[in-house]
């Protein structure tokens, strides 16, 4: 299974997240295909990593820029057929077969802005925008976004773009994984796995990360000695995806 990372110009932490994510992929990933980094690939990536520079549009939100990076990778042929979409803060903490990645389902339908939902107001508006765009285009609006690698299919790119452009707030953008997976679910039956989102927030729990086998991080974690010690102990050695 190929893995597509989308990274911005600066993570704020010298791209340590991407280094750690790639090291976790090498250590624990099974059936790993090509690795592609789109957006702003750092210079330290090894030649075995496919690099696809995509300039960020300042007039568009972070969410729309992520969506555009995924489309650019598909149009370029950097990823084909089915692949995994990953962010630089997706990590593995136990052996994981990428070919067996579940189709995660958080809820039968995305939340509306007026309904209680964790996360910042802008993110909630982003999810509602996704919900409304999917429903307006005749699709289901399942909430399938988790902070973990997600299965996408290149065959759904054109229709996903139609949904994104049909949204009430196209510059705000839609949730990439939700759009791609709901479009795909209309053409084939997907074996959903009901799951909670991977916890993202302060108070890193090493035992919880190992127990679940997948985890993520936030900016606040970089101020926590427990998090830094865990990451350096688990992923302190360079991977084959790094030069030198």
PDB file of C-alpha atoms in Angstrom:
ATOM      1  CA  UNK A   1       0.000   0.000   0.000  1.00  0.00           C
ATOM      2  CA  UNK A   2       1.432   3.359  -1.036  1.00  0.00           C
ATOM      3  CA  UNK A   3       1.415   6.192   1.515  1.00  0.00           C
ATOM      4  CA  UNK A   4       0.851   9.839   0.606  1.00  0.00           C
ATOM      5  CA  UNK A   5       1.974  12.433   3.140  1.00  0.00           C
ATOM      6  CA  UNK A   6       0.782  16.026   2.823  1.00  0.00           C
ATOM      7  CA  UNK A   7       3.035  18.484   4.658  1.00  0.00           C
ATOM      8  CA  UNK A   8       3.039  22.260   4.968  1.00  0.00           C
ATOM      9  CA  UNK A   9       5.994  24.645   4.693  1.00  0.00           C
ATOM     10  CA  UNK A  10       6.868  24.471   8.403  1.00  0.00           C
ATOM     11  CA  UNK A  11       5.490  22.306  11.166  1.00  0.00           C
ATOM     12  CA  UNK A  12       6.923  24.634  13.806  1.00  0.00           C
ATOM     13  CA  UNK A  13       9.097  21.813  15.115  1.00  0.00           C
ATOM     14  CA  UNK A  14      11.684  21.438  12.327  1.00  0.00           C
ATOM     15  CA  UNK A  15       9.586  18.677  10.741  1.00  0.00           C
ATOM     16  CA  UNK A  16      10.395  16.289  13.567  1.00  0.00           C
ATOM     17  CA  UNK A  17       6.844  14.950  13.245  1.00  0.00           C
ATOM     18  CA  UNK A  18       7.525  13.726   9.708  1.00  0.00           C
ATOM     19  CA  UNK A  19      10.845  12.152  10.713  1.00  0.00           C
ATOM     20  CA  UNK A  20       9.169  10.296  13.570  1.00  0.00           C
ATOM     21  CA  UNK A  21       6.227   9.251  11.414  1.00  0.00           C
ATOM     22  CA  UNK A  22       8.503   7.810   8.722  1.00  0.00           C
ATOM     23  CA  UNK A  23      10.581   6.025  11.351  1.00  0.00           C
ATOM     24  CA  UNK A  24       7.438   4.522  12.864  1.00  0.00           C
ATOM     25  CA  UNK A  25       6.349   3.432   9.391  1.00  0.00           C
ATOM     26  CA  UNK A  26       9.651   1.686   8.765  1.00  0.00           C
ATOM     27  CA  UNK A  27       9.697   0.046  12.197  1.00  0.00           C
ATOM     28  CA  UNK A  28       6.100  -1.108  12.473  1.00  0.00           C
ATOM     29  CA  UNK A  29       4.586  -0.922   8.999  1.00  0.00           C
ATOM     30  CA  UNK A  30       3.931  -4.098   7.028  1.00  0.00           C
ATOM     31  CA  UNK A  31       3.201  -4.198   3.280  1.00  0.00           C
ATOM     32  CA  UNK A  32       4.533  -0.669   2.819  1.00  0.00           C
ATOM     33  CA  UNK A  33       4.647   0.435  -0.819  1.00  0.00           C
ATOM     34  CA  UNK A  34       5.941   3.718  -2.188  1.00  0.00           C
ATOM     35  CA  UNK A  35       6.127   6.764   0.068  1.00  0.00           C
ATOM     36  CA  UNK A  36       5.157  10.109  -1.474  1.00  0.00           C
ATOM     37  CA  UNK A  37       5.465  13.514   0.199  1.00  0.00           C
ATOM     38  CA  UNK A  38       3.404  16.317  -1.380  1.00  0.00           C
ATOM     39  CA  UNK A  39       3.257  19.981  -0.509  1.00  0.00           C
ATOM     40  CA  UNK A  40       6.585  21.093   0.911  1.00  0.00           C
ATOM     41  CA  UNK A  41       8.874  18.016   0.971  1.00  0.00           C
ATOM     42  CA  UNK A  42      11.913  18.751   3.203  1.00  0.00           C
ATOM     43  CA  UNK A  43      15.396  18.486   1.722  1.00  0.00           C
ATOM     44  CA  UNK A  44      16.481  15.675   4.025  1.00  0.00           C
ATOM     45  CA  UNK A  45      14.198  13.090   2.396  1.00  0.00           C
ATOM     46  CA  UNK A  46      16.066  10.163   0.806  1.00  0.00           C
ATOM     47  CA  UNK A  47      15.835   9.496  -2.956  1.00  0.00           C
ATOM     48  CA  UNK A  48      13.495   6.547  -2.317  1.00  0.00           C
ATOM     49  CA  UNK A  49      10.774   9.034  -1.309  1.00  0.00           C
ATOM     50  CA  UNK A  50       8.825  10.558  -4.199  1.00  0.00           C
ATOM     51  CA  UNK A  51       8.633  14.329  -3.804  1.00  0.00           C
ATOM     52  CA  UNK A  52       5.821  16.464  -5.243  1.00  0.00           C
ATOM     53  CA  UNK A  53       6.095  20.210  -4.492  1.00  0.00           C
ATOM     54  CA  UNK A  54       2.697  21.928  -4.382  1.00  0.00           C
ATOM     55  CA  UNK A  55       2.511  25.619  -3.526  1.00  0.00           C
ATOM     56  CA  UNK A  56       0.033  26.649  -0.879  1.00  0.00           C
ATOM     57  CA  UNK A  57      -2.615  29.161  -1.937  1.00  0.00           C
ATOM     58  CA  UNK A  58      -2.894  31.899   0.669  1.00  0.00           C
ATOM     59  CA  UNK A  59      -6.485  32.622  -0.372  1.00  0.00           C
ATOM     60  CA  UNK A  60      -7.533  29.122   0.638  1.00  0.00           C
ATOM     61  CA  UNK A  61      -7.774  27.475   4.030  1.00  0.00           C
ATOM     62  CA  UNK A  62      -5.479  24.773   5.352  1.00  0.00           C
ATOM     63  CA  UNK A  63      -8.202  22.221   4.657  1.00  0.00           C
ATOM     64  CA  UNK A  64      -8.599  23.187   1.006  1.00  0.00           C
ATOM     65  CA  UNK A  65      -4.839  23.209   0.506  1.00  0.00           C
ATOM     66  CA  UNK A  66      -4.618  19.653   1.858  1.00  0.00           C
ATOM     67  CA  UNK A  67      -7.393  18.593  -0.510  1.00  0.00           C
ATOM     68  CA  UNK A  68      -5.588  20.244  -3.441  1.00  0.00           C
ATOM     69  CA  UNK A  69      -2.338  18.434  -2.564  1.00  0.00           C
ATOM     70  CA  UNK A  70      -4.104  15.077  -2.665  1.00  0.00           C
ATOM     71  CA  UNK A  71      -5.639  15.906  -6.042  1.00  0.00           C
ATOM     72  CA  UNK A  72      -2.261  17.074  -7.381  1.00  0.00           C
ATOM     73  CA  UNK A  73      -0.635  13.787  -6.352  1.00  0.00           C
ATOM     74  CA  UNK A  74      -3.375  11.839  -8.150  1.00  0.00           C
ATOM     75  CA  UNK A  75      -3.226  13.990 -11.287  1.00  0.00           C
ATOM     76  CA  UNK A  76       0.568  13.694 -11.346  1.00  0.00           C
ATOM     77  CA  UNK A  77       0.375   9.897 -11.099  1.00  0.00           C
ATOM     78  CA  UNK A  78       2.414   9.939  -7.878  1.00  0.00           C
ATOM     79  CA  UNK A  79      -0.329   7.760  -6.375  1.00  0.00           C
ATOM     80  CA  UNK A  80      -2.638   5.447  -8.280  1.00  0.00           C
ATOM     81  CA  UNK A  81      -5.596   3.249  -7.420  1.00  0.00           C
ATOM     82  CA  UNK A  82      -5.895   2.788  -3.646  1.00  0.00           C
ATOM     83  CA  UNK A  83      -3.445   4.469  -1.285  1.00  0.00           C
ATOM     84  CA  UNK A  84      -3.213   5.716   2.286  1.00  0.00           C
ATOM     85  CA  UNK A  85      -3.467   9.416   3.075  1.00  0.00           C
ATOM     86  CA  UNK A  86      -1.265  10.412   6.001  1.00  0.00           C
ATOM     87  CA  UNK A  87      -0.350  13.554   7.907  1.00  0.00           C
ATOM     88  CA  UNK A  88       3.076  14.065   9.429  1.00  0.00           C
ATOM     89  CA  UNK A  89       1.604  13.551  12.915  1.00  0.00           C
ATOM     90  CA  UNK A  90       0.312  10.029  12.280  1.00  0.00           C
ATOM     91  CA  UNK A  91       2.430   7.449  14.115  1.00  0.00           C
ATOM     92  CA  UNK A  92       2.491   3.676  14.565  1.00  0.00           C
ATOM     93  CA  UNK A  93       3.385   2.152  17.928  1.00  0.00           C
ATOM     94  CA  UNK A  94       2.870  -1.536  17.135  1.00  0.00           C
ATOM     95  CA  UNK A  95       3.101  -3.807  14.063  1.00  0.00           C
ATOM     96  CA  UNK A  96       0.469  -2.726  11.534  1.00  0.00           C
ATOM     97  CA  UNK A  97      -0.474  -4.238   8.159  1.00  0.00           C
ATOM     98  CA  UNK A  98      -1.130  -1.301   5.847  1.00  0.00           C
ATOM     99  CA  UNK A  99      -3.079  -3.499   3.430  1.00  0.00           C
ATOM    100  CA  UNK A 100      -5.514  -4.235   6.273  1.00  0.00           C
ATOM    101  CA  UNK A 101      -6.100  -0.596   7.254  1.00  0.00           C
ATOM    102  CA  UNK A 102      -9.762  -0.343   8.349  1.00  0.00           C
ATOM    103  CA  UNK A 103     -12.364   1.998   6.935  1.00  0.00           C
ATOM    104  CA  UNK A 104     -12.889   3.994  10.123  1.00  0.00           C
ATOM    105  CA  UNK A 105     -16.384   5.242  10.976  1.00  0.00           C
ATOM    106  CA  UNK A 106     -16.782   7.759  13.811  1.00  0.00           C
ATOM    107  CA  UNK A 107     -20.461   8.581  13.333  1.00  0.00           C
ATOM    108  CA  UNK A 108     -23.255   7.924  10.806  1.00  0.00           C
ATOM    109  CA  UNK A 109     -23.331  11.618   9.859  1.00  0.00           C
ATOM    110  CA  UNK A 110     -21.047  14.626  10.211  1.00  0.00           C
ATOM    111  CA  UNK A 111     -22.022  17.160  12.898  1.00  0.00           C
ATOM    112  CA  UNK A 112     -23.816  20.419  12.324  1.00  0.00           C
ATOM    113  CA  UNK A 113     -22.389  23.612  13.772  1.00  0.00           C
ATOM    114  CA  UNK A 114     -25.221  23.925  16.246  1.00  0.00           C
ATOM    115  CA  UNK A 115     -24.502  20.512  17.740  1.00  0.00           C
ATOM    116  CA  UNK A 116     -21.874  20.043  20.475  1.00  0.00           C
ATOM    117  CA  UNK A 117     -18.638  18.908  18.925  1.00  0.00           C
ATOM    118  CA  UNK A 118     -15.056  18.891  20.084  1.00  0.00           C
ATOM    119  CA  UNK A 119     -12.584  21.095  18.319  1.00  0.00           C
ATOM    120  CA  UNK A 120     -12.215  24.727  17.371  1.00  0.00           C
ATOM    121  CA  UNK A 121     -15.035  26.683  15.766  1.00  0.00           C
ATOM    122  CA  UNK A 122     -13.247  26.815  12.405  1.00  0.00           C
ATOM    123  CA  UNK A 123     -12.840  23.031  12.365  1.00  0.00           C
ATOM    124  CA  UNK A 124     -16.498  22.549  13.250  1.00  0.00           C
ATOM    125  CA  UNK A 125     -17.495  24.875  10.407  1.00  0.00           C
ATOM    126  CA  UNK A 126     -15.225  22.873   8.125  1.00  0.00           C
ATOM    127  CA  UNK A 127     -16.986  19.627   9.063  1.00  0.00           C
ATOM    128  CA  UNK A 128     -20.413  21.192   8.598  1.00  0.00           C
ATOM    129  CA  UNK A 129     -19.347  22.511   5.203  1.00  0.00           C
ATOM    130  CA  UNK A 130     -18.322  18.963   4.286  1.00  0.00           C
ATOM    131  CA  UNK A 131     -21.618  17.534   5.495  1.00  0.00           C
ATOM    132  CA  UNK A 132     -23.709  20.002   3.524  1.00  0.00           C
ATOM    133  CA  UNK A 133     -21.674  19.573   0.330  1.00  0.00           C
ATOM    134  CA  UNK A 134     -21.977  15.791   0.425  1.00  0.00           C
ATOM    135  CA  UNK A 135     -25.716  15.857   1.092  1.00  0.00           C
ATOM    136  CA  UNK A 136     -26.294  18.471  -1.612  1.00  0.00           C
ATOM    137  CA  UNK A 137     -24.521  16.237  -4.138  1.00  0.00           C
ATOM    138  CA  UNK A 138     -26.623  13.229  -3.188  1.00  0.00           C
ATOM    139  CA  UNK A 139     -24.085  11.385  -1.030  1.00  0.00           C
ATOM    140  CA  UNK A 140     -24.072  10.125   2.514  1.00  0.00           C
ATOM    141  CA  UNK A 141     -22.205  12.267   5.023  1.00  0.00           C
ATOM    142  CA  UNK A 142     -20.589   9.716   7.297  1.00  0.00           C
ATOM    143  CA  UNK A 143     -17.971  11.035   9.698  1.00  0.00           C
ATOM    144  CA  UNK A 144     -14.912   8.991   8.729  1.00  0.00           C
ATOM    145  CA  UNK A 145     -12.047  11.307   9.722  1.00  0.00           C
ATOM    146  CA  UNK A 146      -9.660  10.123  12.418  1.00  0.00           C
ATOM    147  CA  UNK A 147      -6.092  11.109  13.185  1.00  0.00           C
ATOM    148  CA  UNK A 148      -4.704   8.019  11.493  1.00  0.00           C
ATOM    149  CA  UNK A 149      -3.824   6.817   7.993  1.00  0.00           C
ATOM    150  CA  UNK A 150      -6.936   6.623   5.819  1.00  0.00           C
ATOM    151  CA  UNK A 151      -7.756   4.656   2.668  1.00  0.00           C
ATOM    152  CA  UNK A 152      -8.470   6.761  -0.434  1.00  0.00           C
ATOM    153  CA  UNK A 153      -8.921   5.752  -4.063  1.00  0.00           C
ATOM    154  CA  UNK A 154      -7.679   7.767  -7.030  1.00  0.00           C
ATOM    155  CA  UNK A 155     -10.792   6.824  -9.036  1.00  0.00           C
ATOM    156  CA  UNK A 156     -12.853   9.117  -6.801  1.00  0.00           C
ATOM    157  CA  UNK A 157     -10.809  12.278  -7.419  1.00  0.00           C
ATOM    158  CA  UNK A 158     -13.018  13.898 -10.079  1.00  0.00           C
ATOM    159  CA  UNK A 159     -16.226  13.413  -8.134  1.00  0.00           C
ATOM    160  CA  UNK A 160     -14.555  14.493  -4.885  1.00  0.00           C
ATOM    161  CA  UNK A 161     -13.531  17.726  -6.613  1.00  0.00           C
ATOM    162  CA  UNK A 162     -17.110  18.275  -7.790  1.00  0.00           C
ATOM    163  CA  UNK A 163     -18.318  17.951  -4.198  1.00  0.00           C
ATOM    164  CA  UNK A 164     -15.629  20.312  -2.902  1.00  0.00           C
ATOM    165  CA  UNK A 165     -16.411  22.953  -5.507  1.00  0.00           C
ATOM    166  CA  UNK A 166     -20.159  22.627  -4.870  1.00  0.00           C
ATOM    167  CA  UNK A 167     -19.789  23.409  -1.174  1.00  0.00           C
ATOM    168  CA  UNK A 168     -21.239  26.618   0.203  1.00  0.00           C
ATOM    169  CA  UNK A 169     -17.773  27.746   1.288  1.00  0.00           C
ATOM    170  CA  UNK A 170     -15.310  26.304  -1.247  1.00  0.00           C
ATOM    171  CA  UNK A 171     -12.379  28.351   0.082  1.00  0.00           C
ATOM    172  CA  UNK A 172     -12.907  26.904   3.554  1.00  0.00           C
ATOM    173  CA  UNK A 173     -12.605  23.449   2.079  1.00  0.00           C
ATOM    174  CA  UNK A 174     -13.987  20.025   2.840  1.00  0.00           C
ATOM    175  CA  UNK A 175     -12.626  17.189   4.939  1.00  0.00           C
ATOM    176  CA  UNK A 176     -10.652  15.200   2.376  1.00  0.00           C
ATOM    177  CA  UNK A 177     -11.084  11.722   3.814  1.00  0.00           C
ATOM    178  CA  UNK A 178     -14.816  12.154   4.420  1.00  0.00           C
ATOM    179  CA  UNK A 179     -15.473  13.291   0.863  1.00  0.00           C
ATOM    180  CA  UNK A 180     -13.384  10.586  -0.792  1.00  0.00           C
ATOM    181  CA  UNK A 181     -14.794   7.804   1.382  1.00  0.00           C
ATOM    182  CA  UNK A 182     -18.444   8.850   1.090  1.00  0.00           C
ATOM    183  CA  UNK A 183     -18.078   9.087  -2.684  1.00  0.00           C
ATOM    184  CA  UNK A 184     -16.504   5.653  -2.731  1.00  0.00           C
ATOM    185  CA  UNK A 185     -19.219   4.215  -0.486  1.00  0.00           C
ATOM    186  CA  UNK A 186     -21.769   5.135  -3.152  1.00  0.00           C
ATOM    187  CA  UNK A 187     -20.101   2.861  -5.694  1.00  0.00           C
ATOM    188  CA  UNK A 188     -19.085  -0.057  -3.470  1.00  0.00           C
ATOM    189  CA  UNK A 189     -19.965  -1.482  -0.072  1.00  0.00           C
ATOM    190  CA  UNK A 190     -17.254  -0.561   2.404  1.00  0.00           C
ATOM    191  CA  UNK A 191     -16.601  -2.664   5.527  1.00  0.00           C
ATOM    192  CA  UNK A 192     -16.791   0.100   8.125  1.00  0.00           C
ATOM    193  CA  UNK A 193     -15.045  -0.293  11.462  1.00  0.00           C
ATOM    194  CA  UNK A 194     -16.658   1.820  14.188  1.00  0.00           C
ATOM    195  CA  UNK A 195     -13.909   3.693  16.011  1.00  0.00           C
ATOM    196  CA  UNK A 196     -13.346   6.729  18.166  1.00  0.00           C
ATOM    197  CA  UNK A 197     -10.972   9.396  16.940  1.00  0.00           C
ATOM    198  CA  UNK A 198      -7.355   8.982  17.949  1.00  0.00           C
ATOM    199  CA  UNK A 199      -6.879  11.333  20.892  1.00  0.00           C
ATOM    200  CA  UNK A 200      -5.139  14.623  20.057  1.00  0.00           C
ATOM    201  CA  UNK A 201      -4.305  16.999  22.896  1.00  0.00           C
ATOM    202  CA  UNK A 202      -2.039  17.724  25.854  1.00  0.00           C
ATOM    203  CA  UNK A 203      -1.240  15.049  28.412  1.00  0.00           C
ATOM    204  CA  UNK A 204       0.500  12.425  26.270  1.00  0.00           C
ATOM    205  CA  UNK A 205      -0.079   8.838  27.420  1.00  0.00           C
ATOM    206  CA  UNK A 206       2.726   6.445  26.325  1.00  0.00           C
ATOM    207  CA  UNK A 207       0.870   3.358  27.552  1.00  0.00           C
ATOM    208  CA  UNK A 208      -2.242   4.377  25.647  1.00  0.00           C
ATOM    209  CA  UNK A 209      -0.238   4.910  22.471  1.00  0.00           C
ATOM    210  CA  UNK A 210       1.310   1.444  22.705  1.00  0.00           C
ATOM    211  CA  UNK A 211      -2.010  -0.160  23.594  1.00  0.00           C
ATOM    212  CA  UNK A 212      -3.850   1.319  20.619  1.00  0.00           C
ATOM    213  CA  UNK A 213      -0.925   0.924  18.228  1.00  0.00           C
ATOM    214  CA  UNK A 214      -1.601   4.259  16.484  1.00  0.00           C
ATOM    215  CA  UNK A 215      -1.387   7.751  17.937  1.00  0.00           C
ATOM    216  CA  UNK A 216      -0.970  11.425  17.082  1.00  0.00           C
ATOM    217  CA  UNK A 217       0.350  14.582  18.735  1.00  0.00           C
ATOM    218  CA  UNK A 218      -0.286  18.309  19.068  1.00  0.00           C
ATOM    219  CA  UNK A 219       1.929  21.354  19.548  1.00  0.00           C
ATOM    220  CA  UNK A 220       1.478  21.263  23.327  1.00  0.00           C
ATOM    221  CA  UNK A 221       3.018  17.787  23.484  1.00  0.00           C
ATOM    222  CA  UNK A 222       6.400  19.222  22.491  1.00  0.00           C
ATOM    223  CA  UNK A 223       6.538  20.950  25.882  1.00  0.00           C
ATOM    224  CA  UNK A 224       5.988  17.631  27.682  1.00  0.00           C
ATOM    225  CA  UNK A 225       9.179  15.748  28.677  1.00  0.00           C
ATOM    226  CA  UNK A 226       7.220  12.466  28.725  1.00  0.00           C
ATOM    227  CA  UNK A 227       6.336  12.868  25.045  1.00  0.00           C
ATOM    228  CA  UNK A 228       9.844  13.847  23.929  1.00  0.00           C
ATOM    229  CA  UNK A 229      11.451  10.981  25.878  1.00  0.00           C
ATOM    230  CA  UNK A 230       9.003   8.481  24.392  1.00  0.00           C
ATOM    231  CA  UNK A 231       9.515   9.673  20.808  1.00  0.00           C
ATOM    232  CA  UNK A 232      13.296   9.738  21.048  1.00  0.00           C
ATOM    233  CA  UNK A 233      13.395   6.304  22.678  1.00  0.00           C
ATOM    234  CA  UNK A 234      11.061   4.761  20.090  1.00  0.00           C
ATOM    235  CA  UNK A 235      12.058   6.697  16.977  1.00  0.00           C
ATOM    236  CA  UNK A 236      15.463   8.202  17.676  1.00  0.00           C
ATOM    237  CA  UNK A 237      17.270   6.404  14.869  1.00  0.00           C
ATOM    238  CA  UNK A 238      17.068   7.627  11.249  1.00  0.00           C
ATOM    239  CA  UNK A 239      15.063   5.562   8.773  1.00  0.00           C
ATOM    240  CA  UNK A 240      15.816   4.646   5.199  1.00  0.00           C
ATOM    241  CA  UNK A 241      13.540   7.504   4.177  1.00  0.00           C
ATOM    242  CA  UNK A 242      16.125  10.035   5.383  1.00  0.00           C
ATOM    243  CA  UNK A 243      19.387  10.990   3.687  1.00  0.00           C
ATOM    244  CA  UNK A 244      22.479   9.628   5.379  1.00  0.00           C
TER     245      UNK A 244
END
